[in-house]
Coordinates of C-alpha atoms in Angstrom, one line a residue:
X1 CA 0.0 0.0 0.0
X2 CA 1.5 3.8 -0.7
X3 CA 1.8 6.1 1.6
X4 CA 1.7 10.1 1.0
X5 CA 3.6 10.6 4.0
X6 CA 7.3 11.5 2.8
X7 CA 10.1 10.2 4.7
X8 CA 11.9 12.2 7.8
X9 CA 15.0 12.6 5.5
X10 CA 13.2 14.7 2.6
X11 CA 11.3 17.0 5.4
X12 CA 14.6 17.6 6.7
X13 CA 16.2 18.1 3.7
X14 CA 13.3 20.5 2.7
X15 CA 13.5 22.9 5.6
X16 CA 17.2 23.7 4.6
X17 CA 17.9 26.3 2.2
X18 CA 19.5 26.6 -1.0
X19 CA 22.3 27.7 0.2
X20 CA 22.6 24.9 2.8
X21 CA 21.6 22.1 0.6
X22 CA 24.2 23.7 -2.2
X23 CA 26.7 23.8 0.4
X24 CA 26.3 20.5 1.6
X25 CA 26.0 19.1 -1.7
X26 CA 29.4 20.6 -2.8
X27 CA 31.1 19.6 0.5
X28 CA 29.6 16.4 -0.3
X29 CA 30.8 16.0 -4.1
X30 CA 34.0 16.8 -2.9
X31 CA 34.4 14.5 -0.2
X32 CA 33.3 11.8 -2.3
X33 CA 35.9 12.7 -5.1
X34 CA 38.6 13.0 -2.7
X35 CA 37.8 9.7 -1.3
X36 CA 37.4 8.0 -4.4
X37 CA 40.1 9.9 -5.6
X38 CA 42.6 8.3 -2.4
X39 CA 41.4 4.9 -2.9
X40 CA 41.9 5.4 -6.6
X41 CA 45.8 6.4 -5.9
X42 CA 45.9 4.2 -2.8
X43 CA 45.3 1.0 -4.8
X44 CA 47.5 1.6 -8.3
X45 CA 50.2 2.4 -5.7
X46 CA 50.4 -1.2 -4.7
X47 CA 50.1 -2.4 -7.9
X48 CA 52.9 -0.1 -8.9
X49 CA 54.9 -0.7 -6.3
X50 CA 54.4 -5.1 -6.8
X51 CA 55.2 -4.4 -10.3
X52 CA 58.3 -2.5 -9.7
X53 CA 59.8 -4.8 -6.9
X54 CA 59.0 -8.0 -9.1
X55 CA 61.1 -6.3 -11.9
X56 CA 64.1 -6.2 -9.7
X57 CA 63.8 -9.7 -8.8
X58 CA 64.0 -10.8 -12.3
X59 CA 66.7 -7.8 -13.6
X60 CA 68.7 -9.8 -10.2
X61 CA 68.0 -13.0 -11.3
X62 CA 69.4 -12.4 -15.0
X63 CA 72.3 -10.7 -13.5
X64 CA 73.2 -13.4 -11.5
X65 CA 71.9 -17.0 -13.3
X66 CA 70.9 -16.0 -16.8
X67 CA 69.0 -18.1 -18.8
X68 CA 71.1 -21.4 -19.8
X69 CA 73.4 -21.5 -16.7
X70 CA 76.3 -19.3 -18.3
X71 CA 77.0 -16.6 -15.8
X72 CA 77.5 -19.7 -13.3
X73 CA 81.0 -20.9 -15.2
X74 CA 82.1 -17.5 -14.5
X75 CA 81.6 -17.2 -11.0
X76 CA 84.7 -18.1 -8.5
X77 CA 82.6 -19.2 -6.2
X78 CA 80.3 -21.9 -8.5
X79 CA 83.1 -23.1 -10.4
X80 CA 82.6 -26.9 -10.7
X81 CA 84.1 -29.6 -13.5
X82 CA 83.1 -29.4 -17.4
X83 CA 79.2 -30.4 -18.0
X84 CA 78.9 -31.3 -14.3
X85 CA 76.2 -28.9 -13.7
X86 CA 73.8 -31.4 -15.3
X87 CA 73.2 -34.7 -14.7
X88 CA 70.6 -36.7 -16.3
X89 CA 68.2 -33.4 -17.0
X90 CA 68.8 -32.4 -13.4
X91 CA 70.8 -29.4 -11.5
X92 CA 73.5 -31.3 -9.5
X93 CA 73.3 -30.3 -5.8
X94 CA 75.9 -28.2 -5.7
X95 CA 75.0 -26.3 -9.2
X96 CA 71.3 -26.1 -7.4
X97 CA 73.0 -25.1 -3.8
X98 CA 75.5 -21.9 -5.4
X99 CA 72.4 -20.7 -7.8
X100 CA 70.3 -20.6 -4.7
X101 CA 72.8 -19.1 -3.0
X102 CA 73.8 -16.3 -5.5
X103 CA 70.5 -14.8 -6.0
X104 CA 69.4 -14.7 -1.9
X105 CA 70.4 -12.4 0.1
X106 CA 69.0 -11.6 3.9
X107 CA 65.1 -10.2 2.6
X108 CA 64.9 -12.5 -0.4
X109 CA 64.9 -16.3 -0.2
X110 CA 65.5 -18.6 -3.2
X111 CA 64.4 -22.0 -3.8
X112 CA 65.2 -24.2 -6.9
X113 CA 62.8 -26.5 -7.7
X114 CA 62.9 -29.5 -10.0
X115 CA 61.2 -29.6 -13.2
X116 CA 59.0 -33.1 -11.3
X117 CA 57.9 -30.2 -8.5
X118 CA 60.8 -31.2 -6.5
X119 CA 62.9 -29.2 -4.0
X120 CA 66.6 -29.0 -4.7
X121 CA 68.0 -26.6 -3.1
X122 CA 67.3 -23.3 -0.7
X123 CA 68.6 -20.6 0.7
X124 CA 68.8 -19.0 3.3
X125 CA 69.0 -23.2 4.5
X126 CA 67.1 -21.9 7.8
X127 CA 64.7 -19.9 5.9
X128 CA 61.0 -20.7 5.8
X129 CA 59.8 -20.0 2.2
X130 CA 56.5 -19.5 1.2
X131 CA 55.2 -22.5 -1.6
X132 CA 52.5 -22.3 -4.6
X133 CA 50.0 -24.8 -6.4
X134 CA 52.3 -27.6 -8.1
X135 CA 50.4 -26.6 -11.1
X136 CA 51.8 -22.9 -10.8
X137 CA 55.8 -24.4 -10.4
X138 CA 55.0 -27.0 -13.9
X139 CA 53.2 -24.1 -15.7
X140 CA 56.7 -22.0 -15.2
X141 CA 58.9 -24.7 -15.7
X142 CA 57.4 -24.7 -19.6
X143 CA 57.7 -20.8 -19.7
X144 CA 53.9 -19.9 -18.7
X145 CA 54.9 -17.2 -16.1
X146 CA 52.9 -14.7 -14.4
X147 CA 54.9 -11.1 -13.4
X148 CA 54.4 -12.1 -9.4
X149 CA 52.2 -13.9 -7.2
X150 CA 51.0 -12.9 -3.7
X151 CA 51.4 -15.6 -0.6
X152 CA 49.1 -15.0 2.3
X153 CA 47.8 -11.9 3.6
X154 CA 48.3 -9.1 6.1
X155 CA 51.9 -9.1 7.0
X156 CA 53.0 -12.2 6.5
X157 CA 52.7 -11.9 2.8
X158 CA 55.2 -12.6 0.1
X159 CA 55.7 -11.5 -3.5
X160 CA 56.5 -14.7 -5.3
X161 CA 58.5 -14.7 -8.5
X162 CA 59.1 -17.5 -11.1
X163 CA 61.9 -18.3 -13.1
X164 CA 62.0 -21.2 -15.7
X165 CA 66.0 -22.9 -15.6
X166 CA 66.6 -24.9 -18.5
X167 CA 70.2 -26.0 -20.2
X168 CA 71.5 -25.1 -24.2
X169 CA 69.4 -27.4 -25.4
X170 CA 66.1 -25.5 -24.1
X171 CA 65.8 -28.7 -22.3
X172 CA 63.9 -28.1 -18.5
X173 CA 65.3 -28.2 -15.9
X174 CA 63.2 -26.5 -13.6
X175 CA 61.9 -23.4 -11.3
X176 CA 63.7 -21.0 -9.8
X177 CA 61.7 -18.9 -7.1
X178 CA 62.5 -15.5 -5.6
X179 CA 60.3 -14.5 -2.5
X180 CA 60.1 -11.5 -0.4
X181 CA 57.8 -10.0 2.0
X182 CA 55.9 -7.7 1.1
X183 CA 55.7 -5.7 4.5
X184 CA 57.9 -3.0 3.3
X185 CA 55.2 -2.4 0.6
X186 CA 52.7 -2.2 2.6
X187 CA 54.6 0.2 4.8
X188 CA 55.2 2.9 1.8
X189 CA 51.0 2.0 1.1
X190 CA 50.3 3.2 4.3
X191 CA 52.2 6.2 5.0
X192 CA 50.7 7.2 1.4
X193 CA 47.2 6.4 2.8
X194 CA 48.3 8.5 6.1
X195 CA 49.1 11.4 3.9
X196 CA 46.0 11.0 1.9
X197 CA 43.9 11.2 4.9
X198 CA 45.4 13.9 6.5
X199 CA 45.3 15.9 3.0
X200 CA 41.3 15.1 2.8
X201 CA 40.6 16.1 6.2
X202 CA 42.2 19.1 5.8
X203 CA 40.6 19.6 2.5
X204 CA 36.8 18.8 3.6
X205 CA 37.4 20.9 6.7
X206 CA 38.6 24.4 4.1
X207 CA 35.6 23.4 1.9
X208 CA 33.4 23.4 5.0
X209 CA 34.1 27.2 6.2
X210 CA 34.8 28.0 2.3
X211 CA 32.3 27.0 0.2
X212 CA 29.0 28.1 2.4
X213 CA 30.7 31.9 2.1
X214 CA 31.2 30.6 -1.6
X215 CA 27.7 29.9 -2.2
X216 CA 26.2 32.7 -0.6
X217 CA 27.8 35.1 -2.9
X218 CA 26.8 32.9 -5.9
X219 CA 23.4 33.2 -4.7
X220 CA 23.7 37.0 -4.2
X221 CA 21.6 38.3 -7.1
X222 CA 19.2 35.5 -6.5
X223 CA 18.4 37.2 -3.3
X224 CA 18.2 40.3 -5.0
X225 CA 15.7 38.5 -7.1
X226 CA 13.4 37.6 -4.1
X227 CA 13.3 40.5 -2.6
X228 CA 12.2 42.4 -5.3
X229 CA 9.8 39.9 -6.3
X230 CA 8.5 40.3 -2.7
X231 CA 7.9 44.0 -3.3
X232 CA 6.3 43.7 -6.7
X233 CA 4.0 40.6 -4.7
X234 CA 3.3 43.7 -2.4
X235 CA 2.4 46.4 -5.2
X236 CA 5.4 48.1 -6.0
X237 CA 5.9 47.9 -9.7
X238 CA 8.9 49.8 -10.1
X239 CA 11.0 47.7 -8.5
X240 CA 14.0 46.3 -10.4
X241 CA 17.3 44.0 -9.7
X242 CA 20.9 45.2 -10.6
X243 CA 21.5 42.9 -13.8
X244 CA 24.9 41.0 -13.8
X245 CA 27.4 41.2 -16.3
X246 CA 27.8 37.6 -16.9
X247 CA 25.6 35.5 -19.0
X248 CA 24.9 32.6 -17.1
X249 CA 21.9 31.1 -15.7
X250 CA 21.8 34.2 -12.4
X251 CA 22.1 36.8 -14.9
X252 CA 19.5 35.8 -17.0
X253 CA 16.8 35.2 -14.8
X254 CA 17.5 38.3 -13.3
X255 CA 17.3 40.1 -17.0
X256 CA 14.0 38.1 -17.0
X257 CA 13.3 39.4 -13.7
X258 CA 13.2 42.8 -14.9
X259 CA 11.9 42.3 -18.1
X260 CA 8.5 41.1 -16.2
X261 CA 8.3 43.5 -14.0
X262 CA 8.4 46.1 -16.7
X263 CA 5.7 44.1 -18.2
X264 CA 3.9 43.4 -15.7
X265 CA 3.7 47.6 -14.6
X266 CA 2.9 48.3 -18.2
X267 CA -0.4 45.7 -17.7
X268 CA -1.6 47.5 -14.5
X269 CA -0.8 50.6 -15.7
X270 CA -3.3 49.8 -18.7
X271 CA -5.4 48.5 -16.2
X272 CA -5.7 51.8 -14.3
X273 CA -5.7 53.6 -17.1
X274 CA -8.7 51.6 -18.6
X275 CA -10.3 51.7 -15.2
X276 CA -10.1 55.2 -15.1
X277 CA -11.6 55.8 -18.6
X278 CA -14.1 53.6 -17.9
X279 CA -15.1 55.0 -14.8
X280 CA -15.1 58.6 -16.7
X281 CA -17.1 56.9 -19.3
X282 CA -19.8 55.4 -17.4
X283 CA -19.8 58.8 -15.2
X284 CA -19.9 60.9 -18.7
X285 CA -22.5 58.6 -20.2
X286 CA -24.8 58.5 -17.1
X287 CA -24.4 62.7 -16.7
X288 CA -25.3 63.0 -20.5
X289 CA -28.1 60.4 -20.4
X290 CA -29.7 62.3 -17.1
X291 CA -30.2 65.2 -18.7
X292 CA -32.5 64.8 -21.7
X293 CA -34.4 62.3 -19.4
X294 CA -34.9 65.1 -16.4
X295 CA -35.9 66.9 -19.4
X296 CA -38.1 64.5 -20.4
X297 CA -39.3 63.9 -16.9
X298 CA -40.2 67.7 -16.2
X299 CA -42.0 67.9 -19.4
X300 CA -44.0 64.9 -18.5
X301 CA -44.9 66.5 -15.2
X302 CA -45.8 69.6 -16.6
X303 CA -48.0 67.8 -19.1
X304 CA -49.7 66.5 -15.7
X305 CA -50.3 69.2 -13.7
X306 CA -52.3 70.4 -16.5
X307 CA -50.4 71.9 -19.4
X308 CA -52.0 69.7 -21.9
X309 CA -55.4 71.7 -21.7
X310 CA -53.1 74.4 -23.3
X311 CA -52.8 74.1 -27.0
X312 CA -49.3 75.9 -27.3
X313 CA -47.4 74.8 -23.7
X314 CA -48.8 71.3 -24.9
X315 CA -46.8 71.7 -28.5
X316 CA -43.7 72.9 -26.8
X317 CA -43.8 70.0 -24.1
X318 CA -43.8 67.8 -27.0
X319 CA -41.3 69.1 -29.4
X320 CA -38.8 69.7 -25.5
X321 CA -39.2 65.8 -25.1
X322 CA -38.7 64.5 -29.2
X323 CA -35.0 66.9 -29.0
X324 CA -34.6 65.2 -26.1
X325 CA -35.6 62.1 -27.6
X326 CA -33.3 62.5 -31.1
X327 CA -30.3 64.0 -28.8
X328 CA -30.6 60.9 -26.5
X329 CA -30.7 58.3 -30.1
X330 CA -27.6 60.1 -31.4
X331 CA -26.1 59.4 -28.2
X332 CA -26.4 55.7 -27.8
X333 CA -25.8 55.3 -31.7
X334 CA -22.6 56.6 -30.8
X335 CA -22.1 54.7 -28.1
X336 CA -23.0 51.5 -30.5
X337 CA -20.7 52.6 -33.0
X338 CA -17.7 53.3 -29.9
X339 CA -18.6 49.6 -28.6
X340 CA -18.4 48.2 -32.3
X341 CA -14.9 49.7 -32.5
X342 CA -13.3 48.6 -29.5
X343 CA -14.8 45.0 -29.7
X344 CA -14.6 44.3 -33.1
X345 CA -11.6 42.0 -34.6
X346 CA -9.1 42.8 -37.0
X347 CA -11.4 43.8 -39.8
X348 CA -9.2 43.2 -42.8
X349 CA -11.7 40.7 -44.3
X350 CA -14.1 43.4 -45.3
X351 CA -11.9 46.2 -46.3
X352 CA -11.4 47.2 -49.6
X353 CA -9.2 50.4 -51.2
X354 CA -11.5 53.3 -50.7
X355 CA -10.2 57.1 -52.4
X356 CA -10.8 59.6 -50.2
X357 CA -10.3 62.3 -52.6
X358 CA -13.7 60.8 -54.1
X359 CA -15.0 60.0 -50.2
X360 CA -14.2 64.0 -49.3
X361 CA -16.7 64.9 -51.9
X362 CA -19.3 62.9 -51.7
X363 CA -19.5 63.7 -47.8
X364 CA -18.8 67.6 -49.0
X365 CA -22.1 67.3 -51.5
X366 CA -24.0 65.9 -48.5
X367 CA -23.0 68.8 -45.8
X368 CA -23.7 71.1 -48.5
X369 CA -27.3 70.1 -48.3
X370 CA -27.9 70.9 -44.9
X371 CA -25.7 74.0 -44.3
X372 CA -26.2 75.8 -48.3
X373 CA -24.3 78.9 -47.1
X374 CA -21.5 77.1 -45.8
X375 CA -18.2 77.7 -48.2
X376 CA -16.0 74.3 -48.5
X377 CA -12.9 74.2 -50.3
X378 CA -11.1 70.8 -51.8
X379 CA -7.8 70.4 -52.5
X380 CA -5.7 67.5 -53.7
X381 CA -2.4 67.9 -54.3
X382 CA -2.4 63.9 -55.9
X383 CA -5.4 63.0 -57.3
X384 CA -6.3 59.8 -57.5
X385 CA -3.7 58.5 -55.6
X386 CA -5.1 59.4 -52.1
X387 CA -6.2 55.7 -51.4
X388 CA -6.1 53.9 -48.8
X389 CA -7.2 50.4 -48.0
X390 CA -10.4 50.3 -44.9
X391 CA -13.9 49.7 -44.6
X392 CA -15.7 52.3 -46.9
X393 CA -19.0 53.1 -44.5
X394 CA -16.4 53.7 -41.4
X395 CA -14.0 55.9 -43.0
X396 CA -17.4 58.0 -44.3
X397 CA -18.6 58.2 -41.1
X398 CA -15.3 59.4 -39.8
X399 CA -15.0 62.0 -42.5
X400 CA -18.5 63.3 -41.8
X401 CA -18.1 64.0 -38.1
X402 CA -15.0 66.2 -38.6
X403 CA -17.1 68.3 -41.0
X404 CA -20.0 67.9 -38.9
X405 CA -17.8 69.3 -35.9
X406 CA -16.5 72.0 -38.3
X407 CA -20.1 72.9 -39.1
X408 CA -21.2 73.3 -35.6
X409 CA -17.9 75.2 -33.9
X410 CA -16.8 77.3 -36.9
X411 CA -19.9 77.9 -39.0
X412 CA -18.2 81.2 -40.4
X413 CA -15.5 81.6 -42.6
X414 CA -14.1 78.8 -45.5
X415 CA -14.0 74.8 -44.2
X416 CA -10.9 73.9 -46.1
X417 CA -10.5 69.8 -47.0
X418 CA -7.1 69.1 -48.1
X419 CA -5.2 65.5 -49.4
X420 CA -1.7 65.1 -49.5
X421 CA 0.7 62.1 -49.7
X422 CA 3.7 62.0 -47.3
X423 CA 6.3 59.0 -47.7
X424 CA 4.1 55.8 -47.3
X425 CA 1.0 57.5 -45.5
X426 CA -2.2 59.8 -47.2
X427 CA -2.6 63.0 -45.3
X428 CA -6.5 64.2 -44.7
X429 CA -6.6 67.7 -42.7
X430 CA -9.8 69.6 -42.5
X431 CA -8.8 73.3 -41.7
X432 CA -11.4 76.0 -40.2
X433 CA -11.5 80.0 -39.6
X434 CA -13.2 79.7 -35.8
X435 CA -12.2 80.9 -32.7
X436 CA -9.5 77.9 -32.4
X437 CA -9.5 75.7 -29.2
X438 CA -7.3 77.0 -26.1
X439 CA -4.0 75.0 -25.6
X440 CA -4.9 73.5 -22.5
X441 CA -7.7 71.8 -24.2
X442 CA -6.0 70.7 -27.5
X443 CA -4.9 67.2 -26.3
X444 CA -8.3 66.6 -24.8
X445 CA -10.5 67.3 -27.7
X446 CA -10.4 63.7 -29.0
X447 CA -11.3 62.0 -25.6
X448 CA -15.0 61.0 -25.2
X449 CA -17.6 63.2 -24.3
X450 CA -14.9 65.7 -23.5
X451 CA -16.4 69.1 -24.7
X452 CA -15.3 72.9 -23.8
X453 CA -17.1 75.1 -21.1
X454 CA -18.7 76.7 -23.9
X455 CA -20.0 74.1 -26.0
X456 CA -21.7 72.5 -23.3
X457 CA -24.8 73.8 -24.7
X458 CA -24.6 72.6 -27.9
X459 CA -26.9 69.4 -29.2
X460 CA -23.6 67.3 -29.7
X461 CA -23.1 63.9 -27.8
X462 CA -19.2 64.9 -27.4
X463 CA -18.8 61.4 -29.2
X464 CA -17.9 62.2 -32.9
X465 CA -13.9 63.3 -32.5
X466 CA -13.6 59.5 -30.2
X467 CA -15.4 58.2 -32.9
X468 CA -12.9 59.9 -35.6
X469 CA -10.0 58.8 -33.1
X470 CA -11.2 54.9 -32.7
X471 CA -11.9 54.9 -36.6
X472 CA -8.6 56.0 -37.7
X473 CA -6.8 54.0 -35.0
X474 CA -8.7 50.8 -36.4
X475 CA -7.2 51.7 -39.7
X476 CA -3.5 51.6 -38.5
X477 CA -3.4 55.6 -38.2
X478 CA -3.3 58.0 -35.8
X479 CA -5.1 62.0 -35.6
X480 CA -4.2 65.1 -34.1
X481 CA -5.5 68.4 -34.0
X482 CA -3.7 71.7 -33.9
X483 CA -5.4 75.6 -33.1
X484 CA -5.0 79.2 -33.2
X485 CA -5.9 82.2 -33.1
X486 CA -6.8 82.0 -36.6
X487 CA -8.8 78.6 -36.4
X488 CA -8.8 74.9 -36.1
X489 CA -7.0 71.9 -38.3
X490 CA -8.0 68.2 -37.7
X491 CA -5.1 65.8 -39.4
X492 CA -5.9 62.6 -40.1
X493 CA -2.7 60.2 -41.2
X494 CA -3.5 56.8 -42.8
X495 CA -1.0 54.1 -44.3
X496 CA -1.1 54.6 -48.0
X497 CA -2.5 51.7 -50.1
X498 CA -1.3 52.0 -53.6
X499 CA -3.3 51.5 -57.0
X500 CA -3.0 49.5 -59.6
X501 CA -4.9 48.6 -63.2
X502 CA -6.1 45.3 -61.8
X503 CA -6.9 47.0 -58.3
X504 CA -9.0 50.3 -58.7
X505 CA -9.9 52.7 -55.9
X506 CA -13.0 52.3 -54.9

């Protein structure tokens, strides 16, 4: 059956920190090199030193005996008669006795064995030598040699060497064996191992006060990190970490760091800001609905206490409450048309290229209709080539409220429509000879239901510039207005969509 319950060990290793469980886990790594490390060295020391040793019993042996008995005739003290060394495929005793003798000395014994597994000779006489398998002494007495063997354990073992005797005729004649303890081996081993653990201790106790001081400072902008994550938990989105110069793993999370904090101050930021507006709009739309319906209200009431029994206060009451009535329909078709732009999607489905040189005058012919005594002026300085690529009935209704808003706050002088192109964009301005609009209201003008103290008055729903703002922003453009003294001009900038014989303007 499992069990959901973790262990003790990974709760305790979960209420350390990062830098304890870094520093723990280095010291750790490190400790387990360095032992590995020791053992490593400890153990190819021995086998070094085995190697080396049994190399100097065989470089004594071939200095001493050779391989067919030759250095013997030369040596004083194994001088014996002419082909007496041999007899009957064996080392005579005293040929077996000075071989033995030669090659020992006080730590090495020497033992000739014959090539039946027999014991001819020793030396030191006294000596107790150590012995192998019979099948290891016949193996070397037909030349199948290892480089040593090892005899018992602890310190009474011995390095055991091998050396196959035969005569000229590469005729057998048997083993001779060099042994030696292998104490003073083990000696050197263990000094080495004394060293090694002396060396470690030392080592694990420097990485111990070293490497927590070590890992703190790695973890020094991480810190910074989660402290200013802390304060951006706690509302303060202009907090930022000092970015590292290096490009490892630290410095870019704490690039990443700041990169979402700047985002995420830009998206509350928006936020407020579209709070704000929206709390403006809803206040702006409620104050502009109020009023034609107290208007509506009062009218109602007079109706009640007995105005309609008067032909003429009856009249007026009505034609109070149908203004009231239109100005309140212009108002939420505005509002419709505002919600329509914000909401809608990427409307390039449905657009089309649309001239607004041919646009301008059509809209022109239309305001001409309602205001006759109105002069309007039309210049383009490229005809034809003013086109631009949008939704036809938008861009209309964005060109009529400028020369609606012309019409109602500069009704004198000449309405001047002029189209121009400039680089890659098609400029539309719409210049007037009014009163201008004072600086400190110029950047509001296109903000909704923003009007001046003295248009508040006027019939308008203080829609139509957002609307001309929303329409031209949906087209990938951008408006602006500029005033003085001598009147008004509303710029309109639109990318420029160009025409060709298989395209036409619209």
């Amino acid at each position: 059956m499992g069990s959901d319950t973790a262990s003790p060990r990974s709760l305790s290793l979960r209420r350390l920190s990062l830098q304890a469980r870094l520093s723990a886990l280095s010291v750790g790594t490190l400790l387990v090199l360095l032992v590995g490390g020791g053992a490593l060295q400890y153990f190819a020391l021995g086998q070094y030193l085995r190697s080396d040793e049994a190399g100097v019993l065989r470089q004594r042996y071939a200095a001493t005996v050779g391989a067919n008995l030759q250095p013997l005739r030369a040596a004083a003290r194994c001088r014996v008669a002419s082909g007496s060394e041999v007899v009957n495929n064996r080392v005579s005793a005293t040929t077996a006795q000075c071989i033995v003798d030669v090659v020992s000395n006080s730590s090495i014994s020497a033992v000739l064995i014959d090539a039946d597994g027999r014991v001819n000779s020793s030396a030191p006489a006294d000596n107790v030598y150590p012995t192998l398998p019979l099948r290891d002494y016949l193996d070397a007495a037909q030349g199948r040699t290892n480089a040593y063997y090892l005899v018992g354990s602890g310190a009474d073992q011995a390095m055991v060497v091998l050396h196959p005797l035969g005569n000229r005729n590469g005729k057998s004649l048997g083993v001779v064996q060099l042994s030696e303890p292998t104490q003073p081996l083990q000696q050197t081993q263990q000094r080495l191992l004394t060293v090694l653990g002396i060396g470690t201790g030392v080592l694990i106790l420097l990485a111990v006060v070293l490497t927590p001081l070590l890992v703190r400072r790695g973890l020094r902008p991480l810190r910074r990190v989660t402290e200013a994550s802390t304060v951006l938990a706690g509302g303060d989105f202009s907090r930022r970490v000092v970015e590292p110069e290096s490009q490892d793993e630290v410095g870019r999370l704490a690039r990443a760091f700041n990169d979402m904090a700047a985002a995420v101050q830009a998206a509350f930021t928006v936020r407020a800001d579209s709070e704000a507006g929206m709390r403006n709009f809803v206040g702006d739309a409620s104050h502009e609905l109020r009023t034609p319906l107290t208007t509506i209200q009062g009218q109602l009431d007079l109706l009640q206490r007995g105005a309609a029994t008067d032909v003429e206060a009856e009249r007026a009451s009505l034609e109070s409450m149908q203004r009231e009535v239109r100005r309140m329909s212009v108002l939420v078709e505005d509002l419709l048309t505002l919600t329509r732009l914000d909401s809608a999607a990427s409307p390039d489905a449905v657009r089309e290229p649309v001239d607004l040189d041919a646009l301008i005058a059509e809209v022109v012919e239309e305001a001409s209709v309602r205001a006759p005594d109105q002069r309007v002026e039309v210049v383009s300085e490229s005809p034809g080539e003013a086109v631009v690529r949008g939704d036809k009935e938008q861009l209309r209704r964005a060109v009529l409220n400028l020369a609606n808003n012309a019409l109602s706050h500069a009704p004198g002088g000449t309405h001047t429509w002029r189209t121009r192109l400039d680089g890659d964009e098609v400029v539309v301005s719409l210049s007037d000879q009014g009163t201008g609009i004072a600086k400190d209201a110029l950047p509001r003008v296109f903000d909704r239901f923003y009007r001046a103290s003295d248009e508040r008055r006027s019939n308008g729903s203080g829609l139509g510039l957002a609307i001309v703002k929303s329409i031209v922003e949906a087209h990938g453009g951008r408006v602006e207005a500029d005033s003085d003294a001598g009147g008004t001009t509303m710029t309109a900038r639109f990318p420029r969509q160009a025409t060709s014989a298989g395209e036409p303007a619209a």
